[in-house]
Short mmCIF file of C-alpha atoms in Angstrom, two decimals:
data_model
loop_
_atom_site.label_atom_id
_atom_site.label_comp_id
_atom_site.label_asym_id
_atom_site.label_seq_id
_atom_site.Cartn_x
_atom_site.Cartn_y
_atom_site.Cartn_z
CA MET A 69 -4.86 38.26 -2.79
CA GLN A 70 -7.96 36.17 -3.80
CA LYS A 71 -7.54 32.38 -4.23
CA GLY A 72 -8.38 32.48 -7.88
CA GLU A 73 -5.52 34.99 -8.49
CA ALA A 74 -3.33 33.10 -6.29
CA ILE A 75 -3.71 29.79 -8.28
CA GLU A 76 -3.21 31.60 -11.56
CA ARG A 77 0.06 33.01 -10.36
CA VAL A 78 1.18 29.68 -9.04
CA TRP A 79 0.39 27.99 -12.29
CA SER A 80 2.31 30.50 -14.13
CA SER A 81 5.32 29.92 -11.97
CA LEU A 82 5.06 26.17 -12.49
CA GLU A 83 4.96 26.75 -16.29
CA ALA A 84 7.99 29.01 -16.07
CA GLU A 85 9.95 26.29 -13.90
CA ARG A 86 8.76 23.09 -15.60
CA ASP A 87 12.42 21.82 -15.47
CA PHE A 88 12.38 21.90 -11.75
CA ALA A 89 9.88 19.03 -11.27
CA VAL A 90 11.66 17.07 -14.13
CA GLU A 91 15.20 17.53 -12.85
CA LEU A 92 14.11 16.73 -9.17
CA THR A 93 12.55 13.45 -10.29
CA GLN A 94 15.82 12.63 -12.18
CA ALA A 95 17.88 13.48 -9.13
CA LEU A 96 15.77 11.28 -6.82
CA VAL A 97 15.66 8.31 -9.16
CA ARG A 98 19.45 8.46 -9.45
CA ILE A 99 19.72 7.87 -5.65
CA PRO A 100 18.72 4.06 -5.34
CA THR A 101 16.35 3.45 -2.48
CA VAL A 102 15.51 -0.21 -2.89
CA ASN A 103 13.73 -1.37 0.27
CA PRO A 104 16.33 -3.23 2.31
CA LYS A 105 13.72 -5.83 3.36
CA PHE A 106 13.75 -6.89 -0.33
CA VAL A 107 17.41 -6.59 -1.14
CA ALA A 108 20.17 -5.82 1.39
CA ASP A 109 22.87 -3.92 -0.62
CA PRO A 110 24.62 -0.71 0.41
CA GLU A 111 24.84 0.41 -3.05
CA LEU A 112 20.95 0.06 -3.58
CA ASN A 113 19.76 0.99 -0.01
CA LYS A 114 20.57 4.67 0.04
CA GLU A 115 17.48 6.06 1.72
CA PRO A 116 19.49 8.43 4.03
CA GLU A 117 21.29 10.00 1.07
CA HIS A 118 18.01 10.38 -0.68
CA GLN A 119 16.40 12.16 2.31
CA ALA A 120 19.34 14.37 3.00
CA HIS A 121 19.24 15.57 -0.68
CA LEU A 122 15.43 16.06 -0.58
CA ALA A 123 15.85 18.03 2.91
CA ARG A 124 18.28 20.44 1.32
CA VAL A 125 15.69 21.11 -1.48
CA LEU A 126 12.98 21.67 1.13
CA GLU A 127 15.13 23.97 3.26
CA ASP A 128 15.88 26.14 0.19
CA LEU A 129 12.18 26.62 0.00
CA GLY A 130 11.85 27.69 3.44
CA PHE A 131 10.56 24.48 5.11
CA CYS A 132 11.69 23.52 8.70
CA THR A 133 12.95 19.78 8.20
CA GLU A 134 13.17 16.88 10.54
CA LEU A 135 14.70 13.50 9.78
CA PRO A 136 13.26 11.10 12.38
CA GLU A 137 14.38 7.45 12.06
CA ALA A 138 11.51 5.21 11.41
CA LEU A 139 13.48 2.13 11.25
CA PRO A 140 17.33 1.53 12.00
CA GLY A 141 19.20 3.66 9.37
CA ARG A 142 16.02 4.44 7.54
CA PRO A 143 14.91 8.18 8.20
CA ASN A 144 11.66 9.71 7.11
CA LEU A 145 11.52 13.39 6.17
CA VAL A 146 9.24 15.95 7.36
CA GLY A 147 9.11 19.50 5.93
CA THR A 148 6.84 22.15 7.56
CA TRP A 149 5.53 25.60 6.72
CA PRO A 150 3.83 26.83 9.87
CA GLY A 151 0.14 27.71 9.78
CA SER A 152 -3.34 27.17 11.40
CA GLU A 153 -4.34 23.69 12.34
CA ALA A 154 -7.81 24.07 10.99
CA ARG A 155 -6.59 24.23 7.41
CA SER A 156 -3.57 22.07 7.77
CA LEU A 157 -2.65 19.79 4.83
CA ILE A 158 -0.12 17.03 4.22
CA LEU A 159 1.47 16.05 0.94
CA CYS A 160 2.98 12.65 1.17
CA GLY A 161 5.00 10.19 -0.94
CA HIS A 162 7.14 7.28 -0.15
CA VAL A 163 10.75 7.03 -1.20
CA ASP A 164 11.49 3.27 -0.99
CA VAL A 165 11.19 1.29 -4.25
CA VAL A 166 10.98 -2.38 -5.28
CA PRO A 167 14.11 -4.01 -6.87
CA GLU A 168 14.72 -3.26 -10.52
CA GLY A 169 14.39 -6.95 -11.40
CA GLU A 170 16.23 -8.38 -14.50
CA ARG A 171 18.39 -5.52 -15.98
CA ALA A 172 18.40 -6.98 -19.41
CA LEU A 173 14.75 -6.25 -19.72
CA TRP A 174 15.40 -2.34 -19.27
CA THR A 175 16.14 -0.32 -22.32
CA HIS A 176 17.08 2.51 -19.82
CA ASP A 177 19.39 2.39 -16.82
CA PRO A 178 17.04 1.74 -13.89
CA PHE A 179 18.76 4.30 -11.80
CA GLY A 180 19.72 6.58 -14.54
CA GLY A 181 16.82 8.98 -14.53
CA GLU A 182 16.98 9.41 -18.22
CA LEU A 183 14.79 11.87 -20.10
CA ALA A 184 13.48 10.44 -23.40
CA ASN A 185 10.30 10.53 -25.36
CA GLY A 186 8.74 12.91 -22.90
CA ASN A 187 9.15 10.69 -19.91
CA VAL A 188 11.67 10.22 -17.04
CA TYR A 189 12.68 6.65 -16.78
CA GLY A 190 13.98 4.74 -13.82
CA ARG A 191 12.92 2.62 -10.82
CA GLY A 192 10.72 4.81 -8.75
CA ALA A 193 9.96 7.44 -11.42
CA LEU A 194 6.30 6.53 -11.28
CA ASP A 195 6.19 4.87 -7.84
CA MET A 196 6.56 7.34 -6.56
CA LYS A 197 9.39 9.92 -6.75
CA GLY A 198 7.70 11.72 -9.63
CA GLY A 199 4.80 12.26 -7.20
CA ILE A 200 7.12 13.47 -4.54
CA ALA A 201 8.66 15.77 -7.02
CA ALA A 202 5.24 17.23 -8.15
CA CYS A 203 4.49 17.91 -4.46
CA VAL A 204 7.72 19.75 -3.99
CA ALA A 205 7.25 21.58 -7.27
CA ALA A 206 3.77 22.73 -6.15
CA ALA A 207 5.14 24.02 -2.88
CA LYS A 208 8.00 25.92 -4.83
CA ALA A 209 5.43 27.53 -7.24
CA ILE A 210 3.39 28.73 -4.17
CA ARG A 211 6.46 30.29 -2.71
CA ASP A 212 7.78 31.74 -5.94
CA ALA A 213 4.34 33.32 -6.64
CA GLY A 214 4.38 35.12 -3.31
CA VAL A 215 1.49 33.16 -1.89
CA ILE A 216 1.58 32.67 1.97
CA LEU A 217 -0.75 29.94 3.08
CA GLU A 218 -3.00 30.22 6.03
CA GLY A 219 -3.01 26.58 7.00
CA ARG A 220 0.08 24.50 8.00
CA LEU A 221 1.54 22.65 5.03
CA GLU A 222 3.71 19.50 5.65
CA LEU A 223 5.68 17.37 3.11
CA HIS A 224 6.15 13.84 4.18
CA ALA A 225 8.71 11.63 2.43
CA VAL A 226 8.50 8.18 4.13
CA VAL A 227 10.27 4.88 3.99
CA ASP A 228 9.02 1.22 3.99
CA GLU A 229 5.72 1.79 2.14
CA GLU A 230 6.39 -1.21 -0.17
CA ALA A 231 6.70 -3.35 2.93
CA GLY A 232 3.61 -2.34 4.76
CA GLY A 233 3.88 1.36 5.47
CA PHE A 234 5.79 1.25 8.64
CA GLY A 235 7.41 4.70 7.85
CA ALA A 236 4.15 6.53 7.50
CA LEU A 237 2.99 4.84 10.71
CA ASP A 238 6.02 6.00 12.62
CA LEU A 239 5.24 9.58 11.74
CA ILE A 240 1.72 9.18 12.69
CA ARG A 241 2.84 7.74 16.10
CA ARG A 242 5.05 10.90 16.42
CA GLY A 243 1.89 13.13 15.91
CA HIS A 244 2.51 14.35 12.40
CA LEU A 245 -0.98 14.58 11.42
CA ALA A 246 -3.26 17.23 9.62
CA LYS A 247 -6.91 17.78 8.83
CA ALA A 248 -6.32 16.50 5.25
CA ALA A 249 -3.78 14.85 3.10
CA ILE A 250 -2.88 14.16 -0.48
CA LEU A 251 -0.99 11.01 -1.35
CA ALA A 252 0.76 11.51 -4.65
CA GLU A 253 0.72 7.83 -5.76
CA ALA A 254 0.33 7.24 -9.48
CA THR A 255 -3.51 7.32 -10.31
CA TRP A 256 -3.04 8.31 -14.00
CA ASP A 257 -4.41 11.86 -13.17
CA GLU A 258 -7.59 10.54 -11.53
CA VAL A 259 -8.81 11.95 -8.23
CA GLN A 260 -9.17 8.98 -5.91
CA PRO A 261 -10.89 9.62 -2.58
CA ALA A 262 -11.50 5.87 -1.83
CA GLU A 263 -9.28 2.81 -1.22
CA GLY A 264 -10.39 -0.55 0.10
CA GLY A 265 -9.05 -1.94 3.29
CA LEU A 266 -6.69 -4.82 3.51
CA ASP A 267 -5.66 -7.47 6.11
CA TRP A 268 -3.16 -10.28 6.17
CA VAL A 269 -4.80 -13.23 7.89
CA ARG A 270 -3.34 -16.57 8.82
CA VAL A 271 -5.36 -19.91 9.06
CA THR A 272 -3.62 -22.73 10.78
CA ILE A 273 -4.99 -26.28 10.60
CA ARG A 274 -3.69 -29.02 12.82
CA GLY A 275 -3.86 -32.66 11.98
CA LYS A 276 -2.32 -35.71 13.55
CA ILE A 277 1.23 -36.65 12.72
CA ALA A 278 1.94 -40.30 11.61
CA HIS A 279 4.32 -42.31 9.31
CA ALA A 280 3.30 -42.15 5.74
CA GLY A 281 3.79 -45.83 5.34
CA TRP A 282 0.67 -46.21 7.36
CA ARG A 283 -1.28 -43.81 5.28
CA TYR A 284 -3.57 -46.50 4.06
CA ASN A 285 -4.77 -46.90 7.56
CA ALA A 286 -6.35 -43.44 7.36
CA VAL A 287 -7.44 -43.51 3.83
CA TYR A 288 -9.25 -46.93 3.50
CA PRO A 289 -11.65 -48.71 5.86
CA GLN A 290 -9.87 -50.78 8.53
CA ALA A 291 -11.20 -53.13 11.15
CA GLU A 292 -10.86 -51.68 14.60
CA THR A 293 -8.48 -54.16 16.38
CA ALA A 294 -6.41 -53.87 19.39
CA ASP A 295 -3.26 -53.52 17.32
CA ARG A 296 -4.37 -51.04 14.67
CA PRO A 297 -2.13 -48.08 14.71
CA LYS A 298 -3.84 -44.80 15.39
CA PRO A 299 -4.64 -43.16 11.95
CA GLY A 300 -2.88 -39.88 11.03
CA VAL A 301 -4.75 -36.87 9.91
CA ASN A 302 -3.05 -34.94 6.97
CA ALA A 303 -3.32 -31.20 7.61
CA LEU A 304 -2.04 -30.43 4.18
CA GLU A 305 -4.94 -32.21 2.49
CA LYS A 306 -7.48 -30.38 4.73
CA GLY A 307 -5.79 -27.15 3.76
CA VAL A 308 -6.17 -27.74 0.20
CA LYS A 309 -9.97 -28.44 0.73
CA PHE A 310 -10.13 -25.06 2.74
CA ILE A 311 -8.52 -23.09 -0.03
CA ALA A 312 -10.98 -24.61 -2.55
CA ALA A 313 -14.03 -23.79 -0.16
CA LEU A 314 -12.68 -20.34 0.45
CA GLN A 315 -13.08 -19.42 -3.25
CA GLU A 316 -16.71 -19.84 -2.79
CA LEU A 317 -16.63 -17.09 -0.04
CA GLU A 318 -14.53 -14.93 -2.38
CA ARG A 319 -17.06 -15.39 -5.23
CA ASP A 320 -19.96 -14.58 -2.94
CA TRP A 321 -18.34 -11.41 -1.88
CA GLY A 322 -17.61 -10.33 -5.50
CA ARG A 323 -21.25 -10.90 -6.54
CA ARG A 324 -22.86 -8.97 -3.71
CA LYS A 325 -20.23 -6.41 -2.46
CA PHE A 326 -19.93 -3.27 -4.71
CA HIS A 327 -18.53 0.20 -4.54
CA PRO A 328 -19.20 2.79 -7.13
CA LEU A 329 -15.54 3.85 -7.52
CA LEU A 330 -13.92 0.38 -7.50
CA PRO A 331 -14.35 -2.40 -10.00
CA PRO A 332 -16.65 -5.36 -9.26
CA GLY A 333 -14.84 -8.29 -7.46
CA ILE A 334 -12.22 -6.02 -5.68
CA THR A 335 -13.04 -7.95 -2.51
CA THR A 336 -10.49 -10.75 -3.17
CA ILE A 337 -9.00 -13.28 -0.65
CA ASN A 338 -5.66 -14.22 -2.23
CA PRO A 339 -3.92 -17.37 -0.89
CA GLY A 340 -0.28 -16.09 -0.86
CA VAL A 341 1.53 -18.59 1.48
CA MET A 342 0.89 -22.32 2.21
CA ILE A 343 3.34 -24.27 4.22
CA ALA A 344 2.72 -27.75 5.59
CA GLY A 345 4.89 -29.98 7.65
CA ALA A 346 5.41 -31.55 11.13
CA GLY A 347 5.23 -29.78 14.45
CA ILE A 348 4.80 -25.97 14.91
CA GLY A 349 7.56 -23.56 15.88
CA GLU A 350 7.36 -20.36 17.83
CA ASP A 351 7.04 -18.50 14.59
CA GLY A 352 3.63 -20.21 14.05
CA ARG A 353 5.00 -22.22 11.08
CA PRO A 354 5.89 -25.98 10.68
CA GLN A 355 9.25 -27.16 12.10
CA VAL A 356 9.82 -29.99 9.68
CA LEU A 357 9.39 -29.25 6.01
CA SER A 358 11.58 -31.74 4.18
CA ASN A 359 10.30 -35.07 5.02
CA PRO A 360 7.50 -36.48 2.77
CA ALA A 361 7.48 -39.83 4.94
CA ILE A 362 5.69 -37.85 7.59
CA ILE A 363 1.92 -37.35 7.42
CA PRO A 364 1.89 -33.56 8.08
CA ASP A 365 0.04 -32.38 11.28
CA THR A 366 0.24 -28.63 10.55
CA CYS A 367 -0.84 -26.53 7.63
CA VAL A 368 -0.28 -22.70 7.68
CA MET A 369 -2.06 -20.56 5.07
CA GLU A 370 -1.80 -16.81 4.73
CA PHE A 371 -4.11 -14.64 2.81
CA ASP A 372 -4.25 -11.06 1.57
CA LEU A 373 -7.80 -10.18 2.20
CA LYS A 374 -9.35 -6.89 0.80
CA TYR A 375 -12.61 -5.27 1.57
CA LEU A 376 -14.55 -2.30 0.56
CA PRO A 377 -13.86 1.43 1.56
CA ASP A 378 -17.32 1.63 3.29
CA GLU A 379 -17.08 -1.73 5.14
CA ASN A 380 -16.26 -2.05 8.80
CA GLU A 381 -13.10 -4.11 9.35
CA HIS A 382 -14.56 -5.85 12.37
CA ASP A 383 -17.59 -6.93 10.53
CA VAL A 384 -15.39 -8.27 7.76
CA ARG A 385 -13.21 -10.15 10.25
CA ARG A 386 -16.30 -11.72 11.77
CA GLU A 387 -17.80 -12.89 8.51
CA PHE A 388 -14.43 -14.44 7.59
CA GLU A 389 -14.15 -16.24 10.95
CA GLU A 390 -17.81 -17.43 10.77
CA PHE A 391 -17.11 -18.98 7.38
CA VAL A 392 -14.02 -20.75 8.79
CA SER A 393 -16.15 -22.06 11.66
CA HIS A 394 -19.07 -23.26 9.52
CA TRP A 395 -16.59 -24.97 7.00
CA ALA A 396 -14.72 -26.75 9.89
CA ALA A 397 -18.08 -28.02 11.25
CA THR A 398 -18.45 -30.24 8.01
CA ASP A 399 -15.33 -32.18 8.94
CA SER A 400 -15.50 -34.66 11.94
CA TRP A 401 -11.87 -33.96 12.90
CA LEU A 402 -12.00 -30.12 12.49
CA ARG A 403 -15.25 -30.12 14.60
CA GLU A 404 -13.06 -31.21 17.43
CA HIS A 405 -9.76 -29.49 16.37
CA PRO A 406 -11.03 -26.21 14.86
CA PRO A 407 -8.67 -24.09 12.77
CA LYS A 408 -6.88 -21.06 14.22
CA VAL A 409 -7.41 -17.59 12.64
CA GLU A 410 -4.92 -14.85 13.24
CA TRP A 411 -5.02 -11.29 11.97
CA GLU A 412 -2.43 -8.56 11.25
CA ILE A 413 0.29 -11.06 10.26
CA GLY A 414 3.67 -9.27 10.41
CA GLY A 415 1.91 -6.28 11.88
CA LEU A 416 0.29 -5.45 8.51
CA ARG A 417 -3.06 -3.77 8.33
CA PHE A 418 -4.37 -1.18 6.03
CA PRO A 419 -7.59 0.51 7.11
CA PRO A 420 -9.93 1.76 4.40
CA VAL A 421 -10.12 5.21 2.86
CA SER A 422 -13.57 6.59 2.36
CA THR A 423 -13.48 10.48 1.90
CA PRO A 424 -16.80 11.76 0.83
CA GLU A 425 -17.20 12.88 -2.78
CA ASN A 426 -18.36 16.32 -1.73
CA HIS A 427 -15.37 17.02 0.53
CA PRO A 428 -13.90 20.30 -0.19
CA LEU A 429 -10.55 18.88 -0.93
CA VAL A 430 -11.91 16.40 -3.43
CA GLN A 431 -14.06 19.11 -5.03
CA SER A 432 -11.07 21.50 -5.17
CA MET A 433 -9.02 18.92 -7.13
CA LEU A 434 -11.88 18.16 -9.59
CA GLY A 435 -12.27 21.87 -10.18
CA ALA A 436 -8.42 22.23 -10.88
CA ARG A 437 -8.68 19.35 -13.41
CA ARG A 438 -11.60 20.96 -15.30
CA GLN A 439 -9.83 24.20 -15.29
CA LEU A 440 -6.75 22.61 -16.91
CA GLY A 441 -9.09 21.29 -19.60
CA TYR A 442 -9.33 17.60 -18.38
CA PRO A 443 -12.26 15.43 -17.48
CA ALA A 444 -13.01 15.62 -13.72
CA GLU A 445 -13.01 12.01 -13.07
CA LEU A 446 -13.43 10.25 -9.65
CA GLY A 447 -12.17 6.76 -9.15
CA GLY A 448 -10.87 4.26 -6.34
CA TYR A 449 -7.32 3.17 -5.61
CA ILE A 450 -7.05 -0.38 -6.65
CA ALA A 451 -4.06 -1.29 -4.47
CA VAL A 452 -3.27 0.06 -1.09
CA SER A 453 -1.23 3.04 -0.01
CA ASP A 454 -0.08 4.98 3.00
CA ALA A 455 -3.31 6.81 2.69
CA ALA A 456 -4.74 4.04 4.74
CA HIS A 457 -2.57 4.77 7.75
CA TYR A 458 -3.40 8.56 7.82
CA ALA A 459 -7.14 7.77 7.25
CA GLY A 460 -7.00 5.29 10.03
CA ALA A 461 -5.79 8.27 12.25
CA GLY A 462 -8.56 10.37 11.28
CA VAL A 463 -7.05 12.36 8.27
CA ASP A 464 -9.15 13.00 5.24
CA CYS A 465 -7.28 11.64 2.39
CA VAL A 466 -7.22 11.90 -1.47
CA ILE A 467 -4.78 9.89 -3.72
CA PHE A 468 -3.74 11.64 -6.79
CA GLY A 469 -0.67 11.35 -8.81
CA PRO A 470 0.69 11.35 -12.43
CA SER A 471 0.67 9.05 -15.33
CA GLY A 472 3.23 6.70 -16.68
CA ASP A 473 3.95 2.98 -17.04
CA GLY A 474 6.30 0.10 -15.86
CA TYR A 475 4.80 0.02 -12.35
CA HIS A 476 6.92 -2.58 -10.53
CA ALA A 477 8.14 -3.53 -13.91
CA SER A 478 10.92 -2.76 -16.44
CA ASP A 479 11.38 0.58 -18.05
CA GLU A 480 9.28 2.29 -15.43
CA HIS A 481 8.65 5.98 -16.35
CA VAL A 482 6.60 9.02 -15.46
CA GLU A 483 5.16 11.23 -18.30
CA VAL A 484 6.63 14.87 -17.94
CA ASP A 485 3.40 16.54 -18.98
CA SER A 486 1.47 14.57 -16.46
CA LEU A 487 3.92 15.45 -13.88
CA ILE A 488 3.55 19.25 -14.34
CA ASP A 489 -0.28 19.05 -14.44
CA CYS A 490 -0.21 16.89 -11.26
CA ALA A 491 1.90 19.62 -9.71
CA LYS A 492 -0.71 22.24 -10.84
CA THR A 493 -3.65 20.26 -9.38
CA ILE A 494 -1.87 19.77 -5.99
CA ALA A 495 -0.81 23.31 -5.80
CA ALA A 496 -4.38 24.65 -6.54
CA ALA A 497 -5.80 22.24 -3.94
CA ALA A 498 -3.22 23.41 -1.35
CA VAL A 499 -4.11 27.06 -2.03
CA GLU A 500 -7.83 26.37 -1.69
CA TRP A 501 -7.64 24.12 1.21
CA CYS A 502 -5.10 25.93 3.24
CA GLY A 503 -6.32 29.52 2.33
CA VAL A 504 -4.14 32.52 1.46
CA LYS A 505 -2.96 35.09 3.93
CA ASN A 506 -3.60 38.61 2.86
#
């Protein structure tokens, strides 16, 4: 069987079984899988039930399944069709979701999986159980069309993406890799072979503790006498100045760093955490947070720092650290007590994804989009995804998934027509990349 004929058969099968992708999306949404790191509630933290249900679906399609535990009580799911390593492909999606938020803002049950107005509604429908269902539907259509792939095909349904991707990292540590991967995150039907890198970085400024009643002694000129108390140094105030200065570095990066598939200014340095107080604990944060009568000697700031897909992580880190050092040199206290910079806070690090535009998998997906009658558009993924972890392990990754709305918001939904077209694109790419056994 030639690849072109195989793809036509697969697409015919998908059209004949449109309800499969829709009903699977509904079934997965109806099993709440809120990440327990956000909300700990047995009624909402049902990842094991979700994975068991999906494993049964994959087994019915002839996949060999495994349920390795990535975190306590939180299993990943791997389904495998055997084949050659040279043409191996991973189809991946995450099963954990963010909390539903304020229920009064929803017009549909967030865990009802309701079908209305051509959409499937519910938390995770778009992010990203619809993408998972599209991957499974693509595999089902390949099987139903009688197509046997030459390359190994694996389906990965991973936990904990919303909290850093530690589910995918666990599978990678276990050796579940391939030559290429498609991450079915929502991309509104755009083929995205690029994603910027991301680091969480902490900057700690130490001052000098003192009683706030003697603040005047540090703020206004005082005669140096034998009985003068040693002035305090307010680390919080220096932290505020640092954040203001860092905005200049962010603006400089935005003006001179560009990538053709991402919007200008994507290289942001977001100040997400700022904590000041007295002392410093083993966790690297101040020990006393509730006494404004103390001049704080510790200010901890944590930043979400993004860089371009084609940048080197070590170069970016070095540039940031040089900025901190040069800024500190303008302050007499900080010249002698330089800020401390720490990377990978909470173990979080997302390497960049930079798959060439002429990569066969990318071109196959663009070709499928054209064949389906849509513009063949390339883009870059604005946020970060588990593609980063696979790419960091040497896997060529493309991010591609369906359209919808309500991403991390109320009335989240995935569009049914987009879901089916997404499955067709993924199926065609799998056939072309993995090859067909004759």
